[in-house]
XYZ file of N, CA, C and O in Angstrom:
868
model
N -5.805 -121.212 -73.794
C -6.595 -121.896 -73.265
C -7.878 -121.225 -72.312
O -8.940 -121.535 -72.340
N -7.179 -120.203 -71.898
C -8.214 -119.264 -71.070
C -9.433 -118.798 -71.867
O -10.837 -118.892 -71.396
N -9.098 -118.332 -73.075
C -10.076 -117.620 -73.743
C -10.928 -118.692 -74.407
O -12.240 -118.611 -74.459
N -10.310 -120.071 -74.585
C -11.279 -121.130 -75.083
C -12.350 -121.455 -73.927
O -13.550 -121.955 -74.105
N -11.784 -121.400 -72.731
C -12.572 -121.975 -71.656
C -13.725 -120.743 -71.539
O -14.739 -121.335 -71.199
N -13.398 -119.409 -71.427
C -14.727 -118.816 -71.492
C -15.609 -118.622 -72.681
O -16.732 -118.442 -72.526
N -15.098 -119.082 -73.940
C -15.635 -119.057 -75.195
C -16.858 -120.355 -75.190
O -17.936 -120.503 -75.799
N -16.347 -121.389 -74.188
C -17.310 -122.626 -74.224
C -17.634 -122.617 -72.658
O -17.975 -123.757 -72.166
N -18.200 -121.348 -72.208
C -18.600 -121.414 -70.926
C -19.931 -121.838 -70.824
O -20.400 -122.508 -69.760
N -20.658 -122.338 -71.908
C -22.045 -123.255 -72.097
C -21.535 -124.840 -72.032
O -22.677 -125.256 -71.637
N -20.589 -125.000 -71.953
C -19.879 -126.382 -72.045
C -19.916 -127.083 -70.600
O -19.970 -126.262 -69.526
N -20.312 -128.306 -70.546
C -20.373 -128.646 -68.986
C -18.821 -128.701 -68.226
O -19.113 -128.413 -67.050
N -18.106 -129.122 -68.758
C -16.786 -128.797 -68.209
C -15.420 -129.085 -69.376
O -15.665 -129.200 -70.513
N -14.208 -128.823 -68.501
C -13.016 -128.334 -69.773
C -12.821 -129.721 -70.187
O -12.490 -129.762 -71.574
N -13.207 -130.868 -69.854
C -12.751 -132.110 -70.570
C -13.523 -132.423 -71.778
O -13.346 -133.125 -72.655
N -14.894 -131.669 -71.690
C -15.585 -131.555 -73.110
C -14.941 -130.718 -73.958
O -15.147 -131.014 -75.384
N -14.151 -129.860 -73.658
C -13.704 -128.774 -74.919
C -12.454 -129.084 -75.281
O -12.200 -129.008 -76.337
N -11.655 -129.585 -74.351
C -10.082 -130.057 -74.825
C -10.179 -131.558 -74.919
O -9.989 -132.149 -73.579
N -9.904 -132.287 -75.901
C -10.147 -133.769 -76.214
C -8.612 -134.153 -75.774
O -7.883 -133.589 -76.228
N -8.744 -135.644 -75.433
C -7.117 -136.078 -75.284
C -6.292 -136.268 -76.587
O -5.071 -136.155 -76.360
N -6.808 -136.007 -77.799
C -6.384 -136.077 -79.028
C -5.551 -134.965 -79.134
O -4.611 -134.850 -80.337
N -5.983 -133.888 -78.737
C -5.316 -132.590 -78.907
C -6.202 -131.784 -79.347
O -6.157 -130.354 -79.814
N -7.448 -132.090 -79.934
C -8.404 -131.400 -80.771
C -9.414 -130.499 -79.755
O -9.311 -130.865 -78.608
N -9.839 -129.603 -80.284
C -10.753 -128.507 -79.574
C -12.039 -128.835 -80.040
O -12.480 -128.953 -80.970
N -13.325 -128.575 -79.049
C -14.450 -128.670 -79.301
C -15.186 -126.996 -79.417
O -14.743 -126.370 -78.146
N -15.557 -126.583 -80.390
C -16.092 -125.234 -80.365
C -17.362 -125.300 -80.819
O -17.949 -125.943 -81.674
N -18.226 -124.182 -80.244
C -19.793 -124.057 -80.580
C -19.725 -123.224 -81.870
O -19.179 -122.094 -82.050
N -20.562 -123.853 -82.667
C -21.074 -123.201 -83.884
C -22.400 -122.945 -84.152
O -23.204 -123.790 -83.830
N -22.803 -121.707 -84.416
C -24.195 -121.277 -84.358
C -24.851 -121.828 -85.882
O -24.136 -121.510 -86.878
N -26.036 -122.354 -85.789
C -26.351 -122.731 -87.052
C -27.606 -121.955 -87.192
O -28.733 -121.708 -86.479
N -27.619 -121.113 -88.491
C -28.760 -120.349 -88.972
C -29.119 -120.818 -90.466
O -28.583 -119.937 -91.589
N -29.864 -121.897 -90.507
C -30.260 -122.191 -92.172
C -31.111 -121.228 -92.798
O -31.407 -121.204 -94.033
N -31.834 -120.311 -91.915
C -32.984 -119.230 -92.576
C -32.512 -117.992 -91.737
O -33.404 -117.507 -91.110
N -31.586 -117.421 -92.373
C -31.393 -115.742 -91.865
C -32.246 -115.243 -92.050
O -32.263 -113.849 -91.600
N -33.028 -115.244 -93.123
C -34.121 -114.092 -93.673
C -34.938 -114.005 -92.142
O -35.849 -112.992 -92.313
N -35.212 -114.962 -91.559
C -36.004 -114.921 -90.213
C -35.671 -113.828 -89.211
O -36.257 -113.575 -88.270
N -34.097 -113.585 -89.240
C -33.662 -112.465 -88.477
C -33.900 -112.961 -86.932
O -34.270 -112.103 -86.072
N -33.721 -114.334 -86.575
C -33.834 -114.608 -85.089
C -32.371 -113.824 -84.501
O -31.357 -113.853 -84.918
N -32.711 -114.011 -83.018
C -31.723 -113.598 -82.189
C -30.819 -114.414 -81.949
O -31.343 -115.625 -82.305
N -29.262 -114.381 -81.691
C -28.471 -115.292 -81.690
C -28.626 -116.497 -80.684
O -28.592 -117.653 -80.913
N -29.271 -115.950 -79.557
C -29.539 -116.815 -78.342
C -30.745 -117.851 -78.884
O -30.844 -118.879 -78.220
N -31.584 -117.580 -80.014
C -32.577 -118.304 -80.229
C -32.357 -119.335 -81.314
O -33.107 -120.106 -81.885
N -31.065 -119.188 -81.873
C -30.576 -120.071 -82.839
C -30.216 -121.606 -82.199
O -29.518 -121.320 -81.246
N -29.940 -122.461 -83.058
C -29.422 -123.816 -82.779
C -27.936 -123.758 -82.564
O -27.356 -123.032 -83.640
N -27.278 -124.145 -81.517
C -25.723 -124.333 -81.589
C -25.391 -125.892 -81.725
O -26.027 -126.738 -80.966
N -24.166 -126.254 -82.180
C -23.666 -127.420 -82.213
C -22.124 -127.428 -81.755
O -21.683 -126.396 -81.978
N -21.759 -128.338 -81.101
C -20.548 -128.680 -80.564
C -19.587 -129.397 -81.685
O -20.051 -130.548 -82.038
N -18.537 -128.840 -82.186
C -17.801 -129.372 -83.209
C -16.393 -129.678 -82.885
O -15.744 -128.532 -82.286
N -15.691 -130.601 -83.113
C -14.246 -130.853 -82.786
C -13.629 -130.314 -84.220
O -13.598 -130.621 -85.188
N -12.340 -129.571 -83.517
C -11.573 -129.016 -84.560
C -10.254 -129.258 -84.247
O -9.766 -129.260 -83.063
N -9.445 -129.425 -85.173
C -7.849 -129.717 -85.373
C -7.491 -128.395 -85.525
O -7.993 -127.369 -86.272
N -6.081 -128.054 -85.305
C -5.559 -126.906 -85.428
C -5.591 -126.555 -87.317
O -5.354 -125.560 -87.594
N -5.660 -127.669 -88.036
C -5.610 -127.578 -89.339
C -6.804 -127.775 -89.992
O -6.969 -127.878 -91.386
N -7.980 -127.896 -89.206
C -9.056 -128.079 -89.867
C -9.583 -126.794 -90.629
O -9.792 -125.703 -89.928
N -9.909 -126.766 -91.804
C -10.585 -125.601 -92.516
C -11.993 -125.261 -92.481
O -12.693 -126.263 -92.077
N -12.332 -124.236 -93.057
C -13.657 -123.902 -93.076
C -14.439 -124.883 -93.876
O -15.404 -125.394 -93.689
N -13.781 -125.072 -95.300
C -14.623 -126.013 -96.037
C -14.770 -127.435 -95.575
O -15.947 -127.987 -95.288
N -13.833 -127.817 -94.718
C -14.089 -129.184 -93.996
C -14.980 -129.203 -92.863
O -15.957 -130.063 -92.730
N -15.151 -128.086 -92.018
C -16.422 -128.049 -91.191
C -17.896 -127.840 -91.787
O -18.665 -128.317 -91.348
N -17.735 -127.027 -92.907
C -19.135 -126.820 -93.765
C -19.521 -128.422 -94.211
O -20.642 -128.906 -94.281
N -18.444 -129.115 -94.631
C -18.670 -130.578 -95.370
C -19.235 -131.350 -94.147
O -20.116 -132.349 -94.449
N -18.597 -131.321 -93.023
C -19.244 -132.230 -91.664
C -20.441 -131.694 -91.311
O -21.271 -132.770 -90.836
N -20.834 -130.517 -91.294
C -22.169 -129.983 -91.175
C -23.174 -129.940 -92.222
O -24.228 -129.334 -91.974
N -22.961 -130.729 -93.321
C -23.950 -130.568 -94.413
C -25.391 -131.342 -93.796
O -26.385 -130.844 -94.148
N -25.242 -132.288 -92.984
C -26.395 -132.793 -92.661
C -27.112 -131.789 -91.729
O -28.658 -132.025 -91.583
N -26.775 -130.826 -91.081
C -27.088 -130.023 -89.893
C -27.947 -128.859 -90.828
O -28.818 -128.776 -90.523
N -27.312 -128.476 -91.842
C -27.723 -127.380 -92.861
C -28.619 -127.837 -93.838
O -29.397 -127.227 -94.439
N -28.515 -129.029 -94.118
C -29.252 -129.752 -95.198
C -28.843 -129.223 -96.817
O -29.719 -129.192 -97.506
N -27.607 -128.634 -96.967
C -27.296 -128.138 -98.141
C -25.687 -128.482 -98.460
O -25.286 -128.788 -97.456
N -25.369 -128.354 -99.738
C -23.955 -128.914 -99.645
C -22.881 -128.025 -99.109
O -23.493 -126.492 -99.184
N -21.730 -128.234 -98.961
C -20.805 -127.278 -98.384
C -20.361 -125.990 -98.960
O -20.326 -125.246 -98.516
N -20.440 -126.214 -100.376
C -20.022 -124.992 -101.177
C -21.018 -123.938 -101.323
O -21.083 -123.046 -101.873
N -22.191 -124.321 -100.570
C -23.511 -123.407 -100.662
C -23.712 -122.918 -99.367
O -24.446 -122.040 -99.073
N -22.481 -122.904 -98.287
C -22.522 -122.456 -96.945
C -21.516 -121.270 -96.766
O -20.627 -121.286 -97.489
N -21.729 -120.701 -95.886
C -20.682 -119.331 -95.457
C -20.572 -119.517 -93.959
O -21.661 -119.130 -93.051
N -19.283 -119.633 -93.462
C -19.008 -119.437 -92.196
C -18.796 -117.874 -91.762
O -17.497 -117.672 -92.240
N -19.562 -117.282 -90.753
C -19.255 -115.912 -90.806
C -18.761 -115.965 -89.247
O -19.353 -116.386 -88.208
N -17.857 -114.740 -89.300
C -17.280 -114.610 -87.823
C -18.015 -113.174 -87.349
O -17.972 -112.230 -87.990
N -18.565 -113.337 -86.107
C -19.494 -112.279 -85.491
C -18.928 -111.568 -84.382
O -18.662 -112.518 -83.355
N -18.520 -110.285 -84.452
C -17.838 -109.746 -83.350
C -18.522 -108.506 -82.982
O -19.268 -107.924 -83.557
N -18.363 -107.905 -81.617
C -18.829 -106.819 -81.108
C -20.302 -106.705 -81.327
O -20.837 -105.529 -81.722
N -20.958 -107.870 -80.360
C -22.459 -107.647 -80.428
C -23.042 -107.618 -81.677
O -24.058 -107.023 -81.689
N -22.355 -108.348 -82.618
C -22.903 -108.541 -84.195
C -22.876 -107.356 -84.742
O -23.410 -107.158 -85.807
N -21.992 -106.036 -84.517
C -21.983 -104.907 -85.192
C -20.927 -105.109 -86.424
O -20.944 -104.730 -87.467
N -20.032 -106.030 -86.255
C -19.115 -106.416 -87.441
C -19.162 -108.002 -87.609
O -19.273 -108.895 -86.688
N -18.966 -108.233 -88.934
C -18.967 -109.629 -89.314
C -18.092 -109.837 -90.591
O -17.861 -108.864 -91.318
N -17.543 -111.123 -90.817
C -16.796 -111.331 -91.863
C -17.055 -112.945 -92.580
O -17.096 -113.809 -91.674
N -17.111 -112.828 -93.812
C -17.128 -114.480 -94.066
C -15.844 -115.033 -94.266
O -14.711 -114.281 -94.667
N -15.482 -116.025 -93.691
C -14.272 -116.782 -93.585
C -13.940 -117.520 -94.894
O -14.964 -118.197 -95.266
N -12.699 -117.488 -95.363
C -12.404 -117.966 -96.607
C -12.591 -119.587 -96.535
O -12.154 -119.876 -95.407
N -12.934 -120.273 -97.448
C -12.960 -121.760 -97.350
C -11.852 -122.628 -97.141
O -11.809 -123.566 -96.276
N -10.694 -121.836 -97.224
C -9.242 -122.340 -96.888
C -8.735 -122.041 -95.439
O -7.657 -122.554 -94.911
N -9.360 -121.197 -94.759
C -9.011 -120.484 -93.450
C -9.067 -121.573 -92.652
O -10.104 -122.292 -92.450
N -8.044 -121.643 -91.369
C -8.386 -122.572 -90.434
C -9.201 -121.934 -89.491
O -9.297 -121.083 -88.797
N -10.193 -122.714 -89.203
C -11.101 -122.522 -88.189
C -10.774 -122.177 -86.668
O -11.215 -120.959 -86.039
N -9.832 -123.016 -86.275
C -9.286 -122.485 -84.876
C -8.518 -121.058 -84.819
O -8.722 -120.758 -83.693
N -8.072 -120.723 -85.602
C -7.052 -119.755 -85.936
C -7.986 -118.325 -85.514
O -7.713 -117.272 -84.894
N -9.167 -118.555 -85.999
C -10.098 -117.158 -85.539
C -10.441 -117.074 -84.368
O -10.446 -116.014 -83.798
N -10.748 -118.166 -83.742
C -11.172 -118.369 -82.382
C -10.210 -117.894 -81.364
O -9.990 -116.974 -80.582
N -8.732 -118.467 -81.527
C -7.657 -118.193 -80.775
C -7.092 -116.811 -80.987
O -6.623 -115.984 -80.096
N -7.510 -115.986 -82.113
C -7.080 -114.629 -82.118
C -7.782 -113.712 -81.227
O -7.325 -112.651 -80.846
N -9.230 -114.035 -80.911
C -9.846 -113.419 -79.822
C -9.053 -113.375 -78.511
O -9.312 -112.375 -77.637
N -8.147 -114.010 -78.293
C -7.335 -114.164 -76.876
C -6.835 -113.106 -76.685
O -6.328 -112.447 -75.503
N -6.295 -112.145 -77.768
C -5.523 -110.831 -77.451
C -6.266 -109.582 -77.529
O -5.737 -108.453 -77.134
N -7.694 -109.948 -77.483
C -8.535 -108.944 -77.539
C -9.050 -108.757 -75.845
O -9.213 -109.560 -75.270
N -9.484 -107.301 -75.462
C -10.048 -107.120 -74.098
C -11.136 -107.773 -74.190
O -11.789 -108.492 -74.982
N -11.555 -108.222 -72.620
C -12.742 -109.200 -72.419
C -13.910 -108.506 -72.983
O -14.682 -109.304 -73.603
N -14.223 -107.060 -73.144
C -15.241 -106.448 -73.295
C -15.534 -106.709 -75.025
O -16.675 -106.887 -75.296
N -14.273 -106.914 -75.439
C -14.466 -106.997 -77.185
C -14.878 -108.341 -77.705
O -15.068 -108.470 -78.674
N -14.526 -109.064 -76.984
C -14.425 -110.829 -77.223
C -15.579 -111.399 -76.453
O -15.904 -112.724 -77.077
N -16.301 -111.257 -75.667
C -17.284 -112.003 -74.796
C -18.300 -112.330 -75.699
O -19.077 -113.366 -75.249
N -18.798 -111.503 -76.625
C -19.999 -111.795 -77.503
C -19.925 -112.385 -78.784
O -20.476 -112.633 -79.688
N -18.464 -112.594 -79.066
C -18.072 -113.106 -80.401
C -18.470 -114.668 -80.404
O -18.501 -115.388 -79.792
N -18.868 -114.893 -81.884
C -19.237 -116.202 -82.020
C -19.048 -116.300 -83.514
O -18.754 -115.569 -84.423
N -19.068 -117.907 -84.074
C -19.050 -118.373 -85.246
C -20.531 -118.736 -85.858
O -21.019 -119.578 -84.927
N -21.006 -118.291 -87.072
C -22.302 -118.947 -87.361
C -22.224 -119.157 -88.820
O -21.469 -118.564 -89.769
N -22.672 -120.385 -88.964
C -22.882 -120.999 -90.365
C -24.184 -120.693 -90.739
O -25.469 -120.913 -90.291
N -24.080 -120.205 -92.257
C -25.718 -119.904 -93.014
C -25.500 -120.083 -94.303
O -24.321 -120.312 -94.742
N -26.554 -120.030 -94.960
C -26.459 -120.195 -96.513
C -26.136 -119.084 -96.919
O -26.071 -117.759 -96.521
N -25.119 -119.066 -98.324
C -24.315 -118.094 -98.699
C -25.119 -117.228 -99.596
O -24.804 -116.285 -100.317
N -26.335 -117.876 -100.052
C -27.240 -117.046 -100.991
C -27.552 -115.636 -100.975
O -27.229 -114.732 -101.659
N -27.902 -115.141 -99.709
C -28.175 -113.924 -99.336
C -26.830 -112.943 -99.198
O -26.836 -111.965 -99.884
N -25.661 -113.533 -98.799
C -24.540 -112.855 -98.854
C -24.018 -112.858 -100.303
O -23.709 -111.525 -100.346
N -24.278 -113.604 -100.936
C -23.898 -113.364 -102.258
C -24.756 -112.192 -103.246
O -24.421 -111.782 -103.891
N -26.113 -112.246 -102.817
C -26.945 -111.379 -103.190
C -26.473 -109.887 -103.129
O -26.665 -109.036 -103.661
N -25.970 -109.887 -101.726
C -25.659 -108.394 -101.137
C -24.387 -107.794 -102.097
O -24.098 -107.024 -102.223
N -23.550 -108.829 -102.240
C -22.252 -108.417 -102.782
C -22.417 -108.013 -104.302
O -22.056 -107.166 -104.684
N -23.031 -108.840 -104.738
C -23.556 -108.626 -106.372
C -24.388 -107.274 -106.316
O -24.122 -106.653 -107.475
N -25.242 -106.967 -105.542
C -25.916 -105.892 -105.664
C -24.852 -104.561 -105.417
O -25.186 -103.343 -105.832
N -24.119 -104.838 -104.535
C -22.985 -103.931 -104.131
C -22.269 -103.419 -105.226
O -21.858 -102.410 -105.644
N -21.761 -104.595 -106.014
C -20.951 -104.324 -107.112
C -21.531 -103.693 -108.203
O -20.910 -102.594 -109.085
N -22.831 -103.744 -108.140
C -23.652 -103.106 -109.473
C -23.876 -101.737 -109.019
O -23.806 -100.906 -109.989
N -24.103 -101.321 -107.558
C -24.707 -99.939 -107.396
C -23.490 -99.090 -106.842
O -23.794 -97.773 -106.985
N -22.532 -99.643 -106.129
C -21.683 -98.562 -105.730
C -20.622 -97.922 -106.598
O -20.183 -98.790 -107.374
N -20.335 -97.106 -106.277
C -19.205 -96.201 -107.299
C -17.862 -96.796 -107.122
O -17.524 -97.435 -106.333
N -17.236 -97.156 -108.567
C -16.158 -97.841 -108.263
C -15.014 -96.858 -107.757
O -15.167 -95.450 -107.441
N -13.821 -97.489 -106.869
C -12.860 -96.820 -106.110
C -11.692 -96.679 -106.778
O -11.311 -97.470 -107.541
N -10.928 -95.470 -106.473
C -9.652 -95.532 -107.356
C -8.465 -95.356 -106.095
O -9.112 -95.327 -105.220
N -7.167 -95.649 -106.314
C -6.185 -95.652 -105.416
C -6.151 -94.413 -104.409
O -5.412 -94.334 -103.434
N -6.655 -93.443 -104.937
C -6.791 -92.344 -103.910
C -8.063 -91.391 -104.293
O -8.408 -91.107 -105.211
N -8.809 -91.292 -103.084
C -10.080 -90.659 -103.236
C -10.663 -90.187 -101.831
O -10.247 -90.533 -100.730
N -11.579 -89.425 -101.673
C -12.328 -88.582 -100.522
C -13.148 -89.890 -99.890
O -14.404 -90.286 -100.733
N -12.909 -90.086 -98.534
C -13.752 -91.079 -98.037
C -13.815 -90.757 -96.676
O -13.079 -90.229 -96.125
N -15.014 -91.309 -96.008
C -15.332 -91.130 -94.585
C -14.541 -91.998 -93.991
O -14.361 -93.326 -94.256
N -13.539 -91.428 -92.765
C -12.766 -92.646 -91.990
C -12.889 -92.100 -90.561
O -13.071 -90.897 -90.199
N -12.643 -93.307 -89.967
C -12.388 -93.000 -88.442
C -11.312 -94.027 -87.830
O -11.333 -95.159 -88.209
N -10.549 -93.516 -86.679
C -9.670 -94.737 -86.001
C -10.444 -94.810 -84.677
O -11.556 -94.382 -84.330
N -9.897 -95.744 -84.111
C -10.527 -96.289 -82.625
C -10.703 -94.964 -81.536
O -11.504 -95.052 -80.676
N -10.039 -94.120 -81.790
C -10.070 -92.898 -80.841
C -11.178 -91.766 -81.266
O -11.542 -91.212 -80.662
N -11.475 -91.859 -82.539
C -12.353 -90.912 -83.379
C -13.830 -91.297 -82.901
O -14.202 -92.604 -83.154
N -14.806 -90.020 -82.520
C -15.965 -90.418 -82.190
C -16.841 -90.717 -83.265
O -17.900 -91.418 -83.552
N -16.594 -89.896 -84.503
C -17.408 -90.162 -85.711
C -16.833 -90.176 -86.916
O -15.660 -89.777 -86.931
N -17.099 -90.711 -87.856
C -16.665 -90.795 -89.133
C -16.309 -89.233 -89.871
O -17.589 -88.621 -90.026
N -15.351 -88.885 -90.414
C -15.161 -87.574 -91.010
C -14.403 -87.971 -92.494
O -13.681 -88.899 -92.677
N -14.577 -87.035 -93.294
C -13.888 -86.951 -94.817
C -12.509 -86.726 -94.464
O -12.066 -85.747 -94.042
N -11.951 -87.663 -95.472
C -10.394 -87.789 -95.506
C -10.121 -88.082 -96.978
O -11.027 -88.670 -97.431
N -8.950 -87.584 -97.302
C -8.609 -88.125 -98.539
C -7.726 -89.714 -98.327
O -6.688 -89.341 -97.427
N -8.267 -90.872 -98.631
C -7.381 -92.204 -98.648
C -6.600 -92.541 -99.767
O -7.109 -92.477 -100.784
N -5.372 -92.701 -99.394
C -4.517 -93.233 -100.655
C -3.988 -94.683 -100.306
O -3.404 -94.907 -99.209
N -4.411 -95.370 -101.288
C -3.838 -96.933 -101.267
C -2.183 -96.976 -101.800
O -2.211 -96.609 -102.801
N -1.271 -97.484 -100.982
C 0.182 -97.222 -101.442
C 0.506 -98.741 -101.163
O 1.190 -98.961 -99.961
N 0.512 -99.632 -102.037
C 1.115 -101.011 -102.136
C 0.020 -101.613 -100.845
O -1.198 -101.899 -100.998
N 0.606 -102.058 -99.916
C -0.080 -102.466 -98.633
C -0.359 -101.637 -97.653
O -1.200 -102.041 -96.588
N -0.325 -100.328 -97.746
C -0.665 -99.244 -96.734
C -1.761 -98.196 -97.119
O -1.845 -98.134 -98.657
N -2.559 -97.803 -96.446
C -3.435 -96.711 -96.584
C -3.066 -95.622 -95.778
O -2.785 -95.642 -94.665
N -2.923 -94.676 -96.587
C -2.563 -93.246 -96.063
C -3.914 -92.384 -95.897
O -4.531 -92.388 -96.791
N -3.961 -91.727 -94.645
C -4.798 -90.883 -94.450
C -4.528 -89.394 -94.490
O -3.804 -88.823 -93.645
N -5.100 -88.600 -95.345
C -4.834 -87.459 -95.704
C -5.675 -86.417 -95.424
O -6.762 -86.614 -95.802
N -5.347 -85.316 -95.110
C -6.141 -83.799 -94.911
C -5.609 -82.845 -95.521
O -4.320 -82.819 -95.694
N -6.258 -82.017 -96.144
C -6.015 -80.915 -96.775
C -5.583 -79.583 -95.781
O -6.469 -79.295 -94.995
N -4.538 -79.160 -96.075
C -3.844 -77.854 -95.206
C -3.250 -76.993 -96.215
O -2.327 -77.660 -96.838
N -3.867 -75.786 -96.588
C -3.273 -74.785 -97.349
C -3.097 -75.581 -98.816
O -2.192 -75.310 -99.437
N -4.236 -76.075 -99.117
C -4.344 -76.623 -100.444
C -3.441 -77.701 -100.722
O -2.909 -78.090 -101.759
N -2.764 -78.222 -99.772
C -1.875 -79.465 -99.781
C -2.367 -80.546 -98.837
O -2.588 -80.666 -97.695
N -2.134 -81.967 -99.566
C -2.476 -82.956 -98.547
C -1.446 -83.316 -97.810
O -0.227 -83.509 -97.947
N -1.695 -83.366 -96.470
C -0.790 -83.734 -95.225
C -1.235 -85.040 -94.909
O -2.419 -85.458 -94.370
N -0.253 -85.966 -94.482
C -0.722 -87.230 -93.789
C -0.767 -86.966 -92.640
O 0.007 -86.817 -91.700
N -1.815 -87.696 -92.009
C -2.028 -87.600 -90.664
C -1.934 -88.778 -89.846
O -1.783 -89.016 -88.831
N -2.138 -89.997 -90.750
C -2.120 -91.527 -90.373
C -1.762 -92.374 -91.454
O -2.416 -91.962 -92.725
N -1.038 -93.515 -91.188
C -1.229 -94.578 -92.197
C -1.359 -96.033 -91.431
O -1.143 -95.903 -90.163
N -1.688 -96.864 -91.946
C -1.836 -98.297 -91.566
C -1.589 -99.360 -92.538
O -1.754 -99.110 -93.884
N -1.356 -100.599 -92.041
C -0.631 -101.509 -92.997
C -1.923 -102.566 -93.197
O -2.305 -103.295 -92.062
N -2.513 -102.629 -94.272
C -3.784 -103.407 -94.395
C -3.431 -104.780 -94.327
O -4.143 -105.831 -94.059
N -2.014 -105.312 -94.753
C -1.666 -106.778 -94.539
C -1.630 -107.438 -93.236
O -1.630 -108.258 -92.826
N -1.740 -106.265 -92.177
C -1.706 -106.464 -90.814
C -3.240 -106.557 -90.173
O -3.214 -106.303 -88.898
N -4.059 -106.825 -91.214
C -5.632 -106.430 -90.443
C -6.390 -107.545 -91.010
O -6.196 -107.956 -92.219
N -7.441 -107.429 -90.358
C -8.806 -108.307 -90.919
C -9.835 -107.519 -91.227
O -9.979 -106.566 -90.164
N -10.272 -107.737 -91.996
C -11.476 -106.571 -92.669
C -12.723 -107.380 -92.372
O -13.086 -108.327 -92.829
N -13.573 -106.517 -91.768
C -15.001 -106.679 -91.454
C -15.919 -105.858 -92.142
O -15.719 -104.745 -92.420
N -17.118 -106.416 -92.450
C -18.309 -105.678 -92.944
C -18.916 -104.966 -91.866
O -19.168 -105.507 -90.840
N -19.327 -103.847 -92.032
C -19.892 -102.914 -90.974
C -19.095 -102.238 -90.260
O -18.189 -101.879 -90.510
N -19.819 -101.059 -89.473
C -19.211 -100.182 -88.754
C -19.712 -100.144 -87.078
O -20.872 -100.714 -87.175
N -18.874 -99.776 -86.175
C -19.630 -99.678 -84.731
C -20.818 -98.688 -84.728
O -20.732 -97.757 -85.028
N -21.685 -98.986 -84.069
C -22.768 -98.209 -83.870
C -22.586 -97.197 -83.232
O -23.228 -96.177 -83.411
N -21.486 -97.032 -82.323
C -21.152 -95.532 -81.608
C -20.594 -94.794 -82.677
O -20.750 -93.492 -82.279
N -20.385 -94.946 -83.971
C -20.114 -94.192 -85.038
C -21.092 -93.366 -85.445
O -20.829 -92.115 -85.990
N -22.159 -94.051 -85.397
C -23.455 -93.389 -85.700
C -23.135 -92.825 -87.483
O -23.445 -91.803 -88.004
N -22.645 -93.734 -88.202
C -22.060 -93.527 -89.656
C -23.236 -93.065 -90.532
O -22.988 -92.501 -91.492
N -24.407 -93.560 -90.593
C -25.405 -93.652 -91.142
C -25.165 -94.048 -92.679
O -25.678 -93.558 -93.667
N -24.207 -94.895 -92.630
C -23.798 -95.549 -94.175
C -24.345 -97.019 -94.117
O -24.273 -97.711 -93.672
N -24.724 -97.201 -95.613
C -25.243 -98.265 -95.988
C -24.122 -99.654 -95.994
O -24.390 -100.602 -95.462
N -22.882 -99.236 -96.327
C -21.726 -99.914 -96.613
C -20.755 -99.319 -96.015
O -20.353 -98.178 -95.774
N -19.848 -99.972 -95.105
C -18.872 -99.708 -94.425
C -17.779 -100.913 -93.979
O -18.369 -102.015 -93.976
N -16.494 -100.585 -94.030
C -15.563 -101.518 -93.793
C -14.910 -101.281 -92.598
O -14.420 -99.936 -92.510
N -14.453 -102.236 -91.675
C -13.573 -101.950 -90.617
C -12.455 -102.661 -90.524
O -12.525 -104.039 -90.680
N -11.194 -102.206 -90.754
C -10.174 -102.805 -90.473
C -9.432 -103.001 -89.231
O -9.322 -101.924 -88.388
N -9.436 -104.128 -88.814
C -9.049 -104.528 -87.170
C -7.579 -104.937 -87.334
O -7.489 -106.149 -88.196
N -6.825 -104.526 -86.556
C -5.232 -105.178 -86.615
C -5.293 -106.519 -85.543
O -6.262 -106.692 -84.993
N -4.405 -107.337 -86.059
C -4.413 -108.532 -85.651
C -4.285 -108.733 -84.093
O -5.074 -109.776 -83.580
N -3.915 -107.966 -83.477
C -3.766 -108.000 -82.132
C -4.926 -107.063 -81.327
O -5.055 -106.855 -80.100
N -6.063 -106.387 -82.452
C -7.040 -105.581 -81.810
C -6.741 -104.510 -81.104
O -7.645 -103.918 -80.606
N -5.378 -104.073 -81.105
C -5.276 -102.605 -80.411
C -5.317 -101.499 -81.151
O -6.050 -100.779 -80.751
N -5.640 -101.783 -82.208
C -6.346 -100.695 -83.169
C -7.328 -100.943 -84.362
O -7.196 -102.174 -84.764
N -8.280 -100.269 -84.720
C -9.149 -100.653 -85.444
C -9.683 -99.248 -86.359
O -9.729 -98.043 -85.953
N -9.978 -99.555 -87.614
C -10.175 -98.046 -88.667
C -11.522 -98.568 -89.493
O -11.494 -99.398 -90.024
N -12.184 -97.346 -89.324
C -13.552 -97.714 -90.184
C -13.596 -96.663 -91.502
O -13.283 -95.555 -91.143
N -13.927 -97.180 -92.884
C -14.202 -96.167 -93.784
C -15.398 -96.751 -94.320
O -16.265 -97.812 -94.511
C-alpha cells in the first residue's frame, strides 16, 4: 500500500486510489504518437481502476476510446530507471502485479517508474528489423556482459543451460564459470543502464524479481 501511495502521489487523496470494492486506481500514461518523442511529463495521463485479476488486454480494451485504435493494436510498456529500461507487457499479464513488484525495489530505483500505453506499430517494426539484421544466437557464444557491481560491459562467454545462464571466462585456455543466474527468476527489459556506456544498439537487462540483482547483455 505504501508504494501505491507514492506511485499515486499526483492523486488528490488515498480514497481516490483505493476504492471500497478493493480495486486500485493507477495512472497510465497515454502516448498515441510516440514518434513525436514527447517528455513523459508532457504526455496525457489517465486514472484507471484495476482489480488484481485485470489483464493488459482488458485495460487496452477499456482505453480504446482514449487511444482511438483497437486493443490488439496497442502495447502497454513498463518504463523503469528514468526511461533507461522498458518492456512490453504480455496481453495476459496482470497489470497490478507489475506495479506491486516495484514495492521490493529501493526508492531511487522505483520513483520514476510508470506504465505507458502506445501503438505497437513502431515496436513491431523494431522487432522485425532486429530479427532480420541481428546475428543468430547459439546456446554458447561470446557476448558483452555486466552485473550490478560492474561498471562497464565486458566480453565473456555466455552459456544457456536449461533456465540458467552461465558466465564463463577463459583461463589457461579453459572456460571457468564466474557467475550464473536463473532467467526464470528474472524479468527481461530492453536496453541497458546509461552508466554502462555500452555503445550497443541492442541490449537486454535481466532483473531479478526482488531487484537485488540485475544483469546486462
